[in-house]
Short mmCIF file of C-alpha atoms and ligand atoms in Angstrom, two decimals:
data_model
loop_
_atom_site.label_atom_id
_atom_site.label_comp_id
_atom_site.label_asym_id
_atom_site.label_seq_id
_atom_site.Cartn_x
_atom_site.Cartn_y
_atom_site.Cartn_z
CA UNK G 1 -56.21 63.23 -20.88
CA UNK G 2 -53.66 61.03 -22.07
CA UNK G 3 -51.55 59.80 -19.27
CA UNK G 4 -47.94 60.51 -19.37
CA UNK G 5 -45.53 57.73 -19.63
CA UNK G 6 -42.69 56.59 -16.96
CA UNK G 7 -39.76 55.53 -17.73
CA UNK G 8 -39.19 52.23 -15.79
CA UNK G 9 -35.84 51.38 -15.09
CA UNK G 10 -34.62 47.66 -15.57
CA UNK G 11 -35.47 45.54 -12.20
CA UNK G 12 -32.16 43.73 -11.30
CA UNK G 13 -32.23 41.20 -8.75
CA UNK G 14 -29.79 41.68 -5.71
CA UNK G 15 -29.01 38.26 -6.08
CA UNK G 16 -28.54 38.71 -10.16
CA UNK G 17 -26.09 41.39 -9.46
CA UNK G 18 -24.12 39.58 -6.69
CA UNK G 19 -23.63 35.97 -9.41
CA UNK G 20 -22.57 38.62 -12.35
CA UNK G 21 -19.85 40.23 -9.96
CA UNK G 22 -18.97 36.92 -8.65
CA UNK G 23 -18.48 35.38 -12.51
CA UNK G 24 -16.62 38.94 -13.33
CA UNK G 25 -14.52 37.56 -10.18
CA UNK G 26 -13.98 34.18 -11.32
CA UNK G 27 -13.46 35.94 -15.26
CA UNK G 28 -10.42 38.18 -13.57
CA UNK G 29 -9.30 35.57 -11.57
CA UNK G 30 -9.04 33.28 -14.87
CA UNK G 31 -7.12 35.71 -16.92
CA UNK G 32 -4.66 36.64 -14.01
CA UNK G 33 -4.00 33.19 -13.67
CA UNK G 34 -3.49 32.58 -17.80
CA UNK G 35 -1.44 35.89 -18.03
CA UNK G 36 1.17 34.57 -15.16
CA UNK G 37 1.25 31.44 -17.21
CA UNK G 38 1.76 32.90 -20.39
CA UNK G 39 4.83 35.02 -18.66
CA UNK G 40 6.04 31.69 -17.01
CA UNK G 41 5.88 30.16 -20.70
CA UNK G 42 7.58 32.94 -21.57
CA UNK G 43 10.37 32.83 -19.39
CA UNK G 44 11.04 28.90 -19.60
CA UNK G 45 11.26 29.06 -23.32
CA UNK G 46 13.73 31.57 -23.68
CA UNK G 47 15.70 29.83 -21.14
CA UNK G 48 15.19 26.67 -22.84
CA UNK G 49 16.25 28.64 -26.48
CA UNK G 50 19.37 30.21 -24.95
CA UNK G 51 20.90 26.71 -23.48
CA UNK G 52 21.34 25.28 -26.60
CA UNK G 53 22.11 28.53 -28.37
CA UNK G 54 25.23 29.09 -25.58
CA UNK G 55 26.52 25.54 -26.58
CA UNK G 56 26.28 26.16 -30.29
CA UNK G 57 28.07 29.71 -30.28
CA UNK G 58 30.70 28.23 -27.68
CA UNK G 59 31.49 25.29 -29.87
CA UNK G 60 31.59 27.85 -32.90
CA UNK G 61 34.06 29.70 -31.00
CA UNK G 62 36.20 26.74 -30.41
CA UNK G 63 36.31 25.97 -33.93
CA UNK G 64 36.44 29.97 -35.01
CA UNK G 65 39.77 29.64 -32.94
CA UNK G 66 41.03 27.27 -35.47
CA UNK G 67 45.04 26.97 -34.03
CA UNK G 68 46.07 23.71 -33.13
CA UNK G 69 42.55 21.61 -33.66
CA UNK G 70 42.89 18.34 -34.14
CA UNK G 71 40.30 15.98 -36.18
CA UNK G 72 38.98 14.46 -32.65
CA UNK G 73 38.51 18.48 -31.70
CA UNK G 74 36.05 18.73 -34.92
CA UNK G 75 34.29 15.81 -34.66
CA UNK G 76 33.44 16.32 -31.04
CA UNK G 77 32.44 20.49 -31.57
CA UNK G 78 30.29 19.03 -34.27
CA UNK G 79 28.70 16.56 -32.46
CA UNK G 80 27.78 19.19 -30.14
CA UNK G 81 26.24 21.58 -32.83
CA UNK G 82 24.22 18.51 -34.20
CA UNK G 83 22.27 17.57 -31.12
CA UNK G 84 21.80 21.09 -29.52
CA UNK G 85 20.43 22.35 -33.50
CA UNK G 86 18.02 19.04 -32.72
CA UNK G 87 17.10 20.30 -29.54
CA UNK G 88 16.07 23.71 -30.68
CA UNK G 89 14.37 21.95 -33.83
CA UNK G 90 12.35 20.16 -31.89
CA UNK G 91 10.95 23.17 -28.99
CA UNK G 92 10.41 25.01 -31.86
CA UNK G 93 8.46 22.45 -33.91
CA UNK G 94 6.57 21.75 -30.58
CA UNK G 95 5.92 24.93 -29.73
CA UNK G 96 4.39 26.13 -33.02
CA UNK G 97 2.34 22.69 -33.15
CA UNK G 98 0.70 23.43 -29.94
CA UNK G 99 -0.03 27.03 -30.44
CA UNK G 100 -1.69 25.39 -33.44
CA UNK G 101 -3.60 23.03 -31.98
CA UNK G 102 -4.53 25.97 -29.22
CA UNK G 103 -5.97 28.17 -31.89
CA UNK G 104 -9.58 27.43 -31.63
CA UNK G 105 -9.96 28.90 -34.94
CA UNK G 106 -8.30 26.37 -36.75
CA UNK G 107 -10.62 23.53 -36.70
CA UNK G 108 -9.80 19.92 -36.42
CA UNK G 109 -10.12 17.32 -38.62
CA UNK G 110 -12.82 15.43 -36.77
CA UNK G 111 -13.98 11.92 -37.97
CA UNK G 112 -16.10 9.26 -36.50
CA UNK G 113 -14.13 6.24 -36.64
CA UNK G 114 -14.11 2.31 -35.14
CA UNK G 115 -11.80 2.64 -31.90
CA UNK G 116 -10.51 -1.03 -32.53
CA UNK G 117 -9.37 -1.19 -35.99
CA UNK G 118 -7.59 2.29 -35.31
CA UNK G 119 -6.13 1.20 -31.92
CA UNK G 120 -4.82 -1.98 -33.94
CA UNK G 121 -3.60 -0.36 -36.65
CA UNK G 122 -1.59 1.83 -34.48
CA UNK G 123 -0.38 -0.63 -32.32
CA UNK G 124 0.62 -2.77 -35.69
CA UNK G 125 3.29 0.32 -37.26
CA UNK G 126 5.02 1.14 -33.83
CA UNK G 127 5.44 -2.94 -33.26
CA UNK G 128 8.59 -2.14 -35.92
CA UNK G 129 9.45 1.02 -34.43
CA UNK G 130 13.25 0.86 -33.42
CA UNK G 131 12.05 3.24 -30.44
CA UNK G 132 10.35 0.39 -28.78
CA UNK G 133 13.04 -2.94 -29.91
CA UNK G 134 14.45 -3.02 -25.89
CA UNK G 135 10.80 -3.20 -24.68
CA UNK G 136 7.84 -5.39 -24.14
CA UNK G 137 4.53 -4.20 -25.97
CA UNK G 138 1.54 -5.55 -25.65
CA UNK G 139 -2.09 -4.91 -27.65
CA UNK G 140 -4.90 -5.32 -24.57
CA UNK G 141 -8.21 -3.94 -26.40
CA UNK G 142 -10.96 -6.00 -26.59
CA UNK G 143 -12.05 -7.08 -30.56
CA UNK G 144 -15.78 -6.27 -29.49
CA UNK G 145 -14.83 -2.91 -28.83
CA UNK G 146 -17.25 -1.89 -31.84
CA UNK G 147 -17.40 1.31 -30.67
CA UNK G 148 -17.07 5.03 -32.43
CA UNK G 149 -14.84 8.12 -31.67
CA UNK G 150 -14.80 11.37 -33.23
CA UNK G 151 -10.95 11.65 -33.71
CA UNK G 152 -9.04 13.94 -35.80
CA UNK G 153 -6.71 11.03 -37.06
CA UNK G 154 -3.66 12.75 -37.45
CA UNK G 155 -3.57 14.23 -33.85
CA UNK G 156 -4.58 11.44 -31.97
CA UNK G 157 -1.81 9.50 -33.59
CA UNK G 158 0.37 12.21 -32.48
CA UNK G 159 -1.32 12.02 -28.76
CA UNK G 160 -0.78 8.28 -29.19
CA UNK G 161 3.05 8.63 -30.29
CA UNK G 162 3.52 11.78 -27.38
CA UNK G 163 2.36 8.70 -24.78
CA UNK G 164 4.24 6.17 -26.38
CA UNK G 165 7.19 7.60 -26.53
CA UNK G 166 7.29 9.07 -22.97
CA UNK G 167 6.64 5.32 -22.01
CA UNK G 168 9.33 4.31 -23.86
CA UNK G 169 12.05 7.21 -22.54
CA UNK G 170 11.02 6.85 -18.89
CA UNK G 171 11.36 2.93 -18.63
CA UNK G 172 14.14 1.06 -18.48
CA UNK G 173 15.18 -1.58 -21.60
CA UNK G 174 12.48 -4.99 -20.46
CA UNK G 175 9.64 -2.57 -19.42
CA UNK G 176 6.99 -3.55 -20.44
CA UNK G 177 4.62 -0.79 -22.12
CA UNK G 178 0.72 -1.75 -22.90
CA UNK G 179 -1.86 -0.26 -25.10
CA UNK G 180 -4.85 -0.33 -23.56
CA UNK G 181 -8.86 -0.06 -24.54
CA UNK G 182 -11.94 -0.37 -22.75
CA UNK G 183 -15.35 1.07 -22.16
CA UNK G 184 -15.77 3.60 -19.27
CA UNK G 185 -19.36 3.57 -18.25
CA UNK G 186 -21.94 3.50 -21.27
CA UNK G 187 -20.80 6.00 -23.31
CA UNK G 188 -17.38 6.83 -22.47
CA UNK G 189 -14.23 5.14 -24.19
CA UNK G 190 -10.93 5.17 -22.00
CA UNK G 191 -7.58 4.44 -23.97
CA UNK G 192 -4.81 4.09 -21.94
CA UNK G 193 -0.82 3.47 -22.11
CA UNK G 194 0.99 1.75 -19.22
CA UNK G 195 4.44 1.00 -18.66
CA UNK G 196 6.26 -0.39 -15.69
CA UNK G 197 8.88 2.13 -15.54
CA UNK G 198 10.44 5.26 -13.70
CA UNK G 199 7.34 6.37 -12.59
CA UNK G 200 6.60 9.77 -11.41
CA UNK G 201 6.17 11.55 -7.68
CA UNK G 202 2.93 12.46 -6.16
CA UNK G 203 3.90 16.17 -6.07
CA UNK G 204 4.74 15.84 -9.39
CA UNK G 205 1.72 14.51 -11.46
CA UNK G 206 -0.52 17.39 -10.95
CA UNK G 207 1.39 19.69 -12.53
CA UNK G 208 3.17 17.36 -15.80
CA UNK G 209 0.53 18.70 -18.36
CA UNK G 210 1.87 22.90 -17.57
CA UNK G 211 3.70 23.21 -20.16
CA UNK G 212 5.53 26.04 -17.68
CA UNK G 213 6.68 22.60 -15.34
CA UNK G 214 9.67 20.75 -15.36
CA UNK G 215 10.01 17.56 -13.08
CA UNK G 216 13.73 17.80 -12.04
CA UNK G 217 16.58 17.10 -14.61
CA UNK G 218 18.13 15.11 -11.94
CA UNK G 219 15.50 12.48 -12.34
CA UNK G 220 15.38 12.65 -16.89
CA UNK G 221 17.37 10.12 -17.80
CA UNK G 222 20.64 11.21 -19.45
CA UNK G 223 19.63 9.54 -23.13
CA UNK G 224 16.02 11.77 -23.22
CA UNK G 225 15.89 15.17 -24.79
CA UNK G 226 12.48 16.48 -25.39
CA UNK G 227 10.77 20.27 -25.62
CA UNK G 228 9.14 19.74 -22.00
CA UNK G 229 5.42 20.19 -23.99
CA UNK G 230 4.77 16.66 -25.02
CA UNK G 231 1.87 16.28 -22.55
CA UNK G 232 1.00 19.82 -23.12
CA UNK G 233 0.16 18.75 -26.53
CA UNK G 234 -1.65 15.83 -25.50
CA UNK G 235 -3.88 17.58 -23.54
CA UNK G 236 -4.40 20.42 -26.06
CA UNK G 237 -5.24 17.96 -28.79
CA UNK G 238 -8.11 15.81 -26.71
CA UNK G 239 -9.45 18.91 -24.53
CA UNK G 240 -10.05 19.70 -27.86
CA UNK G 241 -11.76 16.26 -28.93
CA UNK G 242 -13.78 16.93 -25.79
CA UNK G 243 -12.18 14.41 -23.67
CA UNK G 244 -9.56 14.50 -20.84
CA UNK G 245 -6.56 12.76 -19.77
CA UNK G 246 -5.10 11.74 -16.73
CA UNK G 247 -2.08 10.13 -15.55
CA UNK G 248 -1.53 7.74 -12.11
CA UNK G 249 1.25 6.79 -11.41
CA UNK G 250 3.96 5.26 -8.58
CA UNK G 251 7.52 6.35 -8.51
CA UNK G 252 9.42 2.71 -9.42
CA UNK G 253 6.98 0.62 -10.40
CA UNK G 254 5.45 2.89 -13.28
CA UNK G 255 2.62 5.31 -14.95
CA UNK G 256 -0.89 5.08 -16.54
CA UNK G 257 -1.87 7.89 -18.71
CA UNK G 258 -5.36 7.07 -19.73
CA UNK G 259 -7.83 9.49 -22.45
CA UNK G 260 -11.04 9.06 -22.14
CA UNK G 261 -13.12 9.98 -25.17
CA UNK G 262 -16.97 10.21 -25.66
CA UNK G 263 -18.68 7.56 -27.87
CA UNK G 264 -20.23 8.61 -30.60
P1 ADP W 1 9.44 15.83 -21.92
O1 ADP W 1 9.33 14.34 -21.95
O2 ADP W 1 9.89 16.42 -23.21
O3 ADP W 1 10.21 16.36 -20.73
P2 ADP W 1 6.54 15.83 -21.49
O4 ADP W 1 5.57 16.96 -21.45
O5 ADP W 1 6.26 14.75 -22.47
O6 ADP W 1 7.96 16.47 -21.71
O7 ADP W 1 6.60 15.18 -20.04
C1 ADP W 1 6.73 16.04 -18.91
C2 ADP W 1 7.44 15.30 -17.80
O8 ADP W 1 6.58 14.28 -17.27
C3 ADP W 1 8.70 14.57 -18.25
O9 ADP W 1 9.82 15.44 -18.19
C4 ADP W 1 8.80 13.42 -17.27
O10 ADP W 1 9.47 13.84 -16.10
C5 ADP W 1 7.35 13.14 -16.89
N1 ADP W 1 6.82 11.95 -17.63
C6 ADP W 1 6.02 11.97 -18.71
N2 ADP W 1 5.67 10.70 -19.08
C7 ADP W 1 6.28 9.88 -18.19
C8 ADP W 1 6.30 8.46 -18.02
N3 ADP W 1 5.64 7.63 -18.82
N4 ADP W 1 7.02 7.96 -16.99
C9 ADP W 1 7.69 8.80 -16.13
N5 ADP W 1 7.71 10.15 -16.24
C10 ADP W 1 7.01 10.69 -17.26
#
């Protein structure tokens, strides 16, 4: 007689089933965490939209009012308009280019490219930048630095530029700012940009790449306006070149931000 077949259910390990709740754990804990960031995001961008939108609409006002204004009255409400529309230009430009750059579906331009003759190349156009006329650069990458990067051009200049200029708007006029290259163990290329200014606090650092952090306004200097997601964006853009970035850095003597980048 044909015996009758059992059904066997699946054998699941006790230990299986504990890792799978523990990853479901760590899963939950990671999407809690990204949804209070999101609503942090959230919140600091409207407040950053609505600052510049008050000033705009009260210097509208002013004008609207239109008894009595003198030329000087003009002039200075327009002055105001111009460089709060800038402001709100440039969070929105920002914040569209890193939800960009965040899209994993949008893939990068990746090519494999000669680290020196890029790194020199860079450092050559921003020599004549007017950005950079009140400080010190200096080129310190090694011409034997034959080595390869997979780079999506474009957004490492932008990475480059994001660095740069931070250098640039946190240092005093003399700084000095440095573009830096080296190898990093045998197959690892760090690129780094120094400058010997502000600096930035211990507490601080950790948190400079949340694009939901602000270090103090007390400690910006007055002439720097910027969307708050420069380093957000730099660390989108190589996260996404599978590298990482880090920044050291001593409150008045000055900051290192250094990429580090596989070799390809
Ligand atoms: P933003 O410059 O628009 O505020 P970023 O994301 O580029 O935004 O930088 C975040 C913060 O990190 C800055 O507000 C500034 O306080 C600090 N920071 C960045 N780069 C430097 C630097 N090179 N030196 C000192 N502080 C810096």
């Amino acid at each position: 007689m044909k015996s009758k077949n059992k059904f066997k259910a699946p054998q699941i390990e006790n230990e299986t089933i504990e890792e799978l709740s523990l990853k479901l754990f760590e899963a939950n804990e990671q999407l809690k965490k990204e949804q209070k960031e999101r609503a942090e995001m959230l919140s600091n961008i409207s407040h950053d939209l609505r600052a510049p939108l008050t000033a705009i609409r009260s210097a509208v006002d002013f004008l609207r009012s239109g008894q009595g204004l003198t030329m000087d009255d003009y002039v200075f409400s327009l002055n105001i308009i111009d460089r709060r529309t800038k402001n709100l230009e440039d969070l929105i430009n920002d914040m569209y280019y890193l939800f960009c750059v965040e899209d994993t579906s949008k893939k990068l331009n990746l090519q494999k490219v000669e680290a020196f003759p890029f790194l020199e190349e860079y450092f050559f156009d921003i020599e004549a930048d007017s950005r950079y006329e009140t400080k010190k650069l200096f080129f310190d990458v090694p011409d034997n630095l034959n080595y390869r990067i997979d780079i999506d051009i474009q957004k490492m200049i932008r990475v480059l530029d994001n660095l740069m200029t931070n250098a640039a708007k946190y240092s005093d006029a003399g700084a000095s700012i440095t573009l830096k290259g080296e190898l990093s163990g045998p197959d690892c290329l760090n690129i780094s940009v120094i400058d010997t200014g502000i600096g930035i606090s211990g507490e601080a650092i950790p948190h400079i790449f949340n694009r939901t952090y602000t270090v103090s306004s007390s400690r910006t200097p007055d002439s720097s306006t910027g969307s708050g997601l420069g380093l957000s964006i730099v660390k989108a853009i190589i996260e996404r070149m599978n590298g990482e970035v880090t920044c050291e850095s001593t409150e008045g003597v000055g900051s290192t931000f250094t990429i580090s980048l596989p070799v390809v």
